[in-house]
Structure formats: C-alpha cells, structure tokens
Coordinates of C-alpha atoms in Angstrom, one line a residue:
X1 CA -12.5 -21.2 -22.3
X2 CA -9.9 -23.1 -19.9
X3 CA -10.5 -26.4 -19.1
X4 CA -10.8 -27.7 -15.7
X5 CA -11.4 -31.1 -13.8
X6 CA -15.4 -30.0 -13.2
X7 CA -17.4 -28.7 -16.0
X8 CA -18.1 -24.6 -16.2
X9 CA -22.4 -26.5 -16.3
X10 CA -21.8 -28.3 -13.4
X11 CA -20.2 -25.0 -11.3
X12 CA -22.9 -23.3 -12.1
X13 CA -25.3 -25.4 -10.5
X14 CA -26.1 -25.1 -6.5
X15 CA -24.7 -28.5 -5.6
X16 CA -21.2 -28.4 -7.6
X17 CA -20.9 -24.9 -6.7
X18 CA -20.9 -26.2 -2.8
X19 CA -18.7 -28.9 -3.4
X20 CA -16.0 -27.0 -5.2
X21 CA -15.6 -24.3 -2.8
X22 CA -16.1 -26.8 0.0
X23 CA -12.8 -28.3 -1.5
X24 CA -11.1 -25.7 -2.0
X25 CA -11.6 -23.8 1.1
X26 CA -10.7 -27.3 2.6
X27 CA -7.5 -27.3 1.0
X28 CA -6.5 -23.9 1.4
X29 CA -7.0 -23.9 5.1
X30 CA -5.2 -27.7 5.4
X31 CA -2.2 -25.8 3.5
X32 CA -1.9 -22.6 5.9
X33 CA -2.4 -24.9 9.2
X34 CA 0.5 -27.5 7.7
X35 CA 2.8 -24.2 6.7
X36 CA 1.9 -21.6 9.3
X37 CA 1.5 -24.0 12.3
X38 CA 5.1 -24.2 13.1
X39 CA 5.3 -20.4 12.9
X40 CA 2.9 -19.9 14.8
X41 CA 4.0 -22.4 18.0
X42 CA 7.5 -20.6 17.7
X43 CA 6.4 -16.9 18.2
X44 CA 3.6 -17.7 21.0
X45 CA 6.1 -20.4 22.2
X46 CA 9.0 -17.5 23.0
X47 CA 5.8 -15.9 24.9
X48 CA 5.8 -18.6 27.2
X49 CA 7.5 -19.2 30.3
X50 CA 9.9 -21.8 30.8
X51 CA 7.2 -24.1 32.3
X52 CA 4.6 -23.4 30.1
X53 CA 6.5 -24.4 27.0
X54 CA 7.6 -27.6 27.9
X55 CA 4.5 -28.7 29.2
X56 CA 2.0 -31.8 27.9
X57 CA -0.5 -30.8 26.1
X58 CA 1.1 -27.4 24.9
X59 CA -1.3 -24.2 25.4
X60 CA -2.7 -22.5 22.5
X61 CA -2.2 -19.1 23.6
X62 CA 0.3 -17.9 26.3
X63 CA -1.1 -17.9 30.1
X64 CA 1.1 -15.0 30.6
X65 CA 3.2 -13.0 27.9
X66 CA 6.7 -12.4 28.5
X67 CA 8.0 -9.9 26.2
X68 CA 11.0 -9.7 28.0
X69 CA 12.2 -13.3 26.6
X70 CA 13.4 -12.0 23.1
X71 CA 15.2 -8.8 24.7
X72 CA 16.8 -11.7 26.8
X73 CA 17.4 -14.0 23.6
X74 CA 18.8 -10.3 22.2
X75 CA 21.8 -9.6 25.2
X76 CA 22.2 -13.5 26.4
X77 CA 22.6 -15.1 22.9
X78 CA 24.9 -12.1 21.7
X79 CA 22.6 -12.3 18.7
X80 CA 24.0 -8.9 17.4
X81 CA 27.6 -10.6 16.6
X82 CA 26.2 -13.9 15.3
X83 CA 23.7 -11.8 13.2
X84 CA 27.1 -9.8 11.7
X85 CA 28.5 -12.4 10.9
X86 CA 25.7 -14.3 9.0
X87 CA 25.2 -10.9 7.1
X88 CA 29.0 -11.1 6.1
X89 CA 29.0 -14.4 4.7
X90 CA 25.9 -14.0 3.0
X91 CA 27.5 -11.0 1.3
X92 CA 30.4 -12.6 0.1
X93 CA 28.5 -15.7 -1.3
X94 CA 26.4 -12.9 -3.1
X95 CA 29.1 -11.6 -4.6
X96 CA 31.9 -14.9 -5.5
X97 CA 27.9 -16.5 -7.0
X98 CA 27.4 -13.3 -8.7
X99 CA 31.0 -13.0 -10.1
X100 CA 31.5 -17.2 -11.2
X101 CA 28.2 -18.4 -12.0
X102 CA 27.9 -15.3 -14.0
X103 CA 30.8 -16.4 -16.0
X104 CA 30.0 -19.8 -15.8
X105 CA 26.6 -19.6 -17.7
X106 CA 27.9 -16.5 -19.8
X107 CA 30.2 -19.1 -21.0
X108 CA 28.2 -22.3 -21.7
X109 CA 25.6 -19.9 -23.1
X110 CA 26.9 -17.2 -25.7
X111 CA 31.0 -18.3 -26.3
X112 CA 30.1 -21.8 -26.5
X113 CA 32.9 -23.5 -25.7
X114 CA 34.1 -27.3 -26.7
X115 CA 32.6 -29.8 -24.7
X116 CA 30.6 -26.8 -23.5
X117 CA 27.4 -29.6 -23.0
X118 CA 29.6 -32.2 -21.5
X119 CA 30.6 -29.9 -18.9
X120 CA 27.2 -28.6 -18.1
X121 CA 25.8 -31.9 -18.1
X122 CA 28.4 -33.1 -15.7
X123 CA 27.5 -29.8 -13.4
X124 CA 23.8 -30.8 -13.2
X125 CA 24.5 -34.4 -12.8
X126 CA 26.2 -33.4 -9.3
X127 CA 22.4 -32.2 -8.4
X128 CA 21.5 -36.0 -8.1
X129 CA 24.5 -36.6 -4.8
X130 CA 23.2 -35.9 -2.1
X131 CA 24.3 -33.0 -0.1
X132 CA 25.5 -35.5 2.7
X133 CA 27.7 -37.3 0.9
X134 CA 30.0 -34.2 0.0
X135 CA 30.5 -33.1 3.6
X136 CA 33.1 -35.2 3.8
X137 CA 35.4 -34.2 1.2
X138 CA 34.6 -31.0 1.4
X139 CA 35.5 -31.0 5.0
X140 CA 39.3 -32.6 4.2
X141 CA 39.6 -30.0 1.6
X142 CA 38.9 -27.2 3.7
X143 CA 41.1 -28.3 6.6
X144 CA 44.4 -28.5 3.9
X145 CA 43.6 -27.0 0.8
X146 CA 45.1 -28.6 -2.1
X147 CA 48.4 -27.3 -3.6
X148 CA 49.2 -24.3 -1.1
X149 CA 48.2 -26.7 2.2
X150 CA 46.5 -23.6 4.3
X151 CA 43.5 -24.3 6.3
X152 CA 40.3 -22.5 6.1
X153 CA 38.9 -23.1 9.4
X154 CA 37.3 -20.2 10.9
X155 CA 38.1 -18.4 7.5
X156 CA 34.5 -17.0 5.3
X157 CA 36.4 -18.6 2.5
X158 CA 35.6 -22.0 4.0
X159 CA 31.4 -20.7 3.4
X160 CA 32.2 -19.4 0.5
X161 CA 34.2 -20.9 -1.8
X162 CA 32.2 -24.3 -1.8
X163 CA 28.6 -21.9 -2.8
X164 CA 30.4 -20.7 -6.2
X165 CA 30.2 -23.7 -7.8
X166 CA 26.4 -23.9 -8.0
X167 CA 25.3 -26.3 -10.7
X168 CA 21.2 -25.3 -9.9
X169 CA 22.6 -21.0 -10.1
X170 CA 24.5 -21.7 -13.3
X171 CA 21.4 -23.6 -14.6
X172 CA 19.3 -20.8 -14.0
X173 CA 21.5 -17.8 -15.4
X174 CA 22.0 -20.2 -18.4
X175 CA 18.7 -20.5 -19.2
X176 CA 18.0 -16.8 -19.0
X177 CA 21.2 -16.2 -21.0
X178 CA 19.6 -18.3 -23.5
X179 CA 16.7 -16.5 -24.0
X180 CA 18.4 -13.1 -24.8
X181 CA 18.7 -13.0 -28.8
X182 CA 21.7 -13.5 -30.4
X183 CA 20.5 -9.9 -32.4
X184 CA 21.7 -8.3 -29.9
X185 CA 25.2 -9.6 -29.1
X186 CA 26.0 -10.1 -32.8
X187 CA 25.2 -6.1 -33.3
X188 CA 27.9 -5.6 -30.1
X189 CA 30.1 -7.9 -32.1
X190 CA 30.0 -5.7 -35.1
X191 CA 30.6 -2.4 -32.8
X192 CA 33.6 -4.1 -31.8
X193 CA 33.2 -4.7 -28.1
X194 CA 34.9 -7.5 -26.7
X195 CA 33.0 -11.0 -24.8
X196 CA 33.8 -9.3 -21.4
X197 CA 32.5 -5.7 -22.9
X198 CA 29.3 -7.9 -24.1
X199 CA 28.8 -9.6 -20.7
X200 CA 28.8 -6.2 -18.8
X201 CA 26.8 -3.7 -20.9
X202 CA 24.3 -6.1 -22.4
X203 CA 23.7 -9.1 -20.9
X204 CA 23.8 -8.0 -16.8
X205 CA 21.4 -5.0 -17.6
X206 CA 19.1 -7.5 -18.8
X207 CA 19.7 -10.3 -16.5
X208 CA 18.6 -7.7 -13.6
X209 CA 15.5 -10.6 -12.2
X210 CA 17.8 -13.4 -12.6
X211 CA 20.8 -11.9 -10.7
X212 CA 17.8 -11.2 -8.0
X213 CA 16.6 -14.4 -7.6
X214 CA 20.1 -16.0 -7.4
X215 CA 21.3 -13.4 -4.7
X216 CA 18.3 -14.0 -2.5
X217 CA 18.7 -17.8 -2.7
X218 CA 22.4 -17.3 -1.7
X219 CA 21.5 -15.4 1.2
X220 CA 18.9 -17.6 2.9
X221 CA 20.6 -20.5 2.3
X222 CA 23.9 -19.1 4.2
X223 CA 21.3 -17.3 6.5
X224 CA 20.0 -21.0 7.2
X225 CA 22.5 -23.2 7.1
X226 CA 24.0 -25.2 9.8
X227 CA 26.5 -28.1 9.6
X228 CA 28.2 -26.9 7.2
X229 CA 29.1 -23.7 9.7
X230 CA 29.4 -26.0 12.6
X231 CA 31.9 -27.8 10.8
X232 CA 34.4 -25.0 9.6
X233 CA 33.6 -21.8 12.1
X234 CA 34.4 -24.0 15.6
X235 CA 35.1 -20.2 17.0
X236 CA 32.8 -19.0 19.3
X237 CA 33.8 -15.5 17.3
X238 CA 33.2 -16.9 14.5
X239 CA 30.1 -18.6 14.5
X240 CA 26.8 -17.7 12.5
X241 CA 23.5 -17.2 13.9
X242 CA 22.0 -20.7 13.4
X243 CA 25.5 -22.5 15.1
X244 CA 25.7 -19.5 17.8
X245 CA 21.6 -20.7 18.8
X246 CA 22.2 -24.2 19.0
X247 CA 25.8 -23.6 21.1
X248 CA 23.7 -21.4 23.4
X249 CA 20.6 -23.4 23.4
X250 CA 22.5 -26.3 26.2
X251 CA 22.1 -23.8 29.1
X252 CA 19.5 -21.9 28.0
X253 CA 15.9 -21.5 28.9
X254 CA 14.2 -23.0 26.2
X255 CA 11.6 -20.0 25.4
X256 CA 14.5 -17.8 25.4
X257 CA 15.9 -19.9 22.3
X258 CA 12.8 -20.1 20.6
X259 CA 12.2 -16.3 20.9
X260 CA 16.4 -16.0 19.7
X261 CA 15.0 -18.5 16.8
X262 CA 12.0 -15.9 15.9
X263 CA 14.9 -13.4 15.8
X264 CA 16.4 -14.8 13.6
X265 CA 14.0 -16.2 11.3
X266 CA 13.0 -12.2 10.8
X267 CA 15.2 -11.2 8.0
X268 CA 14.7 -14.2 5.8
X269 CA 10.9 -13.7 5.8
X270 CA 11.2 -9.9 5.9
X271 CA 13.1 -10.7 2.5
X272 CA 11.1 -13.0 1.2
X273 CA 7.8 -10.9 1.4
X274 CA 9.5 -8.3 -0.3
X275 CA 11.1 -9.8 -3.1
X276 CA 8.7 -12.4 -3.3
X277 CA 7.7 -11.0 -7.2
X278 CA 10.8 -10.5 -8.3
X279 CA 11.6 -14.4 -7.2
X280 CA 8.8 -15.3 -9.9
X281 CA 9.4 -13.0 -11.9
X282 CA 13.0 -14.2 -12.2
X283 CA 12.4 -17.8 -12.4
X284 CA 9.8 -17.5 -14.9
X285 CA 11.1 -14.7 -17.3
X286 CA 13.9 -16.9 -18.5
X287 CA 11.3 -19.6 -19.9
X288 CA 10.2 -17.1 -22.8
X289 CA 12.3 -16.1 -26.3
X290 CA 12.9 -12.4 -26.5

C-alpha cells in the first residue's frame, strides 16, 4: 500500500473524502487558470479589435470576432519568411547538437578518457552562469571569430555554433549512455568493430528517446529565442520569427501582433502535444540499468 499525507481510513470517511477532492480540485483548477490564462488572453486577444484590446478592464470574450486579424498578421508580418528561417536554424541546431553532444557524451561515457570527470564537471559547472552573463563574449566572438577573423553576423553559424556545446544535452546523452551495458559494447569489441562502428550500430539505435528529447529541446529553444537572434541576424532577411514580430510590432496594430504571436506559438505546442511521451519517456528511460 503507498503511503500518502492522509490516511487510506480517513479517505474513506465522508468528511476527508470532501476535503481531499476539495483540495485537489482546488489545485488543479489554480494550476490550469495560472498556465492556460495567458493562452487564452492571446488567442481571444488577436480576436479583438484594436480598441477592444487595449482597453481597461480587458473583455472576457470578443465583442466582435475578427478572423481577418491573423490572415493580416499572415501577409503584413511576412510571417512565411520569418517562419523559414526559424525552421532552418532549428534544423541545423538539430543536427551540429545531434552530431557533437553525441560525441561528447559517447566520449565521457564508454572511451573514458583522462580527466574525462574533470572535463564533465567543468561542463556542468557552466550551468550555474547565468545565460546573461555570456552574451557578451559570445557577441565579440561572433563579430571576429578567433584565429580566421570572419564575422558571423547574419550567418546561421552565429545560432548555431554557440547551441553545440550544451553542457545540460551532453548531460542527458551521458546519462543514458551510461545505462547501456558494457555487455554489449565489449561483444562489438570482440567482433572487431571500431569506437566509431560502436557508436553508430549500437548505441544510436538504442539511444532513439534520448536523441528525441534533445532534438525537440533544440528546436523550441531556437523556435523561442530572442536576443540572442536580435543580436547576430540585424537583417531584415535574416531575422527569425520571434525578432521579425517584435521589429514589426512598432507600427503595427496590436491585435494583429498578438494574432502573428498565436501564429507562431502553433508549431511549438503542435510539437509538444505530439511528442509530449516520448519527452518522458526520454528523460526518464536513462535513470534505469539495462
């Protein structure tokens, strides 16, 4: 039997019964008002007219729908190009996180290198500066890149070369790594294949959840990024979606950029209520020994 803060006797009688679901119910709803509340004012609020949104108190419901507002979000905004070339970038961080971290965990995992724990503790320890604090240097090193002085302005390498080196990814791939028995890449040692042989016909088929869960994080958090893009992609051509909203949003009615906001917020929860399993699935299969 599981043991809980209340009693399975006391649940059972009429008055604890009430005042657990009471609580719970209480909580629940609390939760979906403080997480679905914002939602919910952004897609009635790109409803709205221009009037009706700005106004004190804001309306519940729309006076008068405009549907029109997110095919004007759609032309105005140019939300086609901007939503391009988000979905580039996010490919490419896919793939350099897919390619490096892979290695990088492979690595500190299975060859076990020297200093192989110095260097991974040094990786996590870069989880504890704050994001903030890097956008400088980062910035100088984008604008002249060490050693071959080119600039990556307006280049996707400026997006994604600073995503490969992901201490939280690596983290993640090592632990799963970890939990794959060394049965299995000792028997590939004696049938002669080689680290990289290893890597590619035993541990990626396995690794399949993992590799999801670190792809999907890569592409919502290039999907939501913003001053890192505003930064490094100062062309209107090469803006992503998030910059090319806020650019437009100075001379634009403000329910049309709410509704070009709903736009774009789309894909990331399309995504995440489909691979929502697989994101659990991924994070959690790596905690148990095969």
């Amino acid at each position: 039997m599981s043991r809980t803060l209340i009693s399975q006797a006391q649940l059972r009688r009429g008055r604890g019964r009430f005042a657990y679901w009471a609580v719970l119910a209480a909580v629940v709803i609390g939760f979906t008002l403080v997480f679905i509340g914002p939602l919910y004012w952004m897609v009635t609020g790109a409803l709205k007219s221009g009037q009706e949104i700005a106004q004190t108190p804001p309306t519940l419901f729309p006076k008068d729908p405009k549907p029109q507002n997110y095919s004007d979000a759609w032309n105005n905004l140019n939300l086609a190009k901007l939503m391009f070339n988000t979905f580039y970038y996010a490919v490419g961080a896919v793939f350099f996180q897919l390619v490096f971290d892979t290695a990088a965990a492979y690595a500190l995992s299975k060859l076990r290198p020297i200093f192989g724990n110095v260097v991974l503790g040094a990786m996590l320890a870069t989880l504890m500066i704050p994001a903030m604090v890097l956008i400088v240097p980062q910035y100088v090193t984008a604008i002249d890149l060490p050693f071959i002085h080119v600039s990556m302005l307006d280049s996707p390498f400026a997006i994604w070369l600073p995503l490969v080196a992901n201490a939280f990814n690596i983290f993640l791939l090592k632990r799963f790594f970890d939990s794959i028995p060394e049965d299995l890449i000792a028997a590939a040692m004696v049938d002669g294949a080689s680290p990289l042989r290893t890597l590619w016909s035993i541990i990626l088929p396995m690794s399949r959840p993992i590799l999801g869960v670190v792809s999907i994080f890569a592409v919502t958090y290039v999907w939501k990024d913003f001053l890192w893009p505003k930064l490094v992609m100062p062309s209107p051509e090469t803006r992503t979606l998030s910059v090319g909203i806020y650019a437009f949003s100075g001379g634009t009615p403000m329910n049309v950029v709410v509704a070009a906001s709903v736009i774009a917020a789309i894909p990331t929860v399309v995504i995440f209520l489909i691979f929502q399993r697989n994101i659990m699935a991924g994070l959690t299969t790596g905690s148990l020994k095969g």
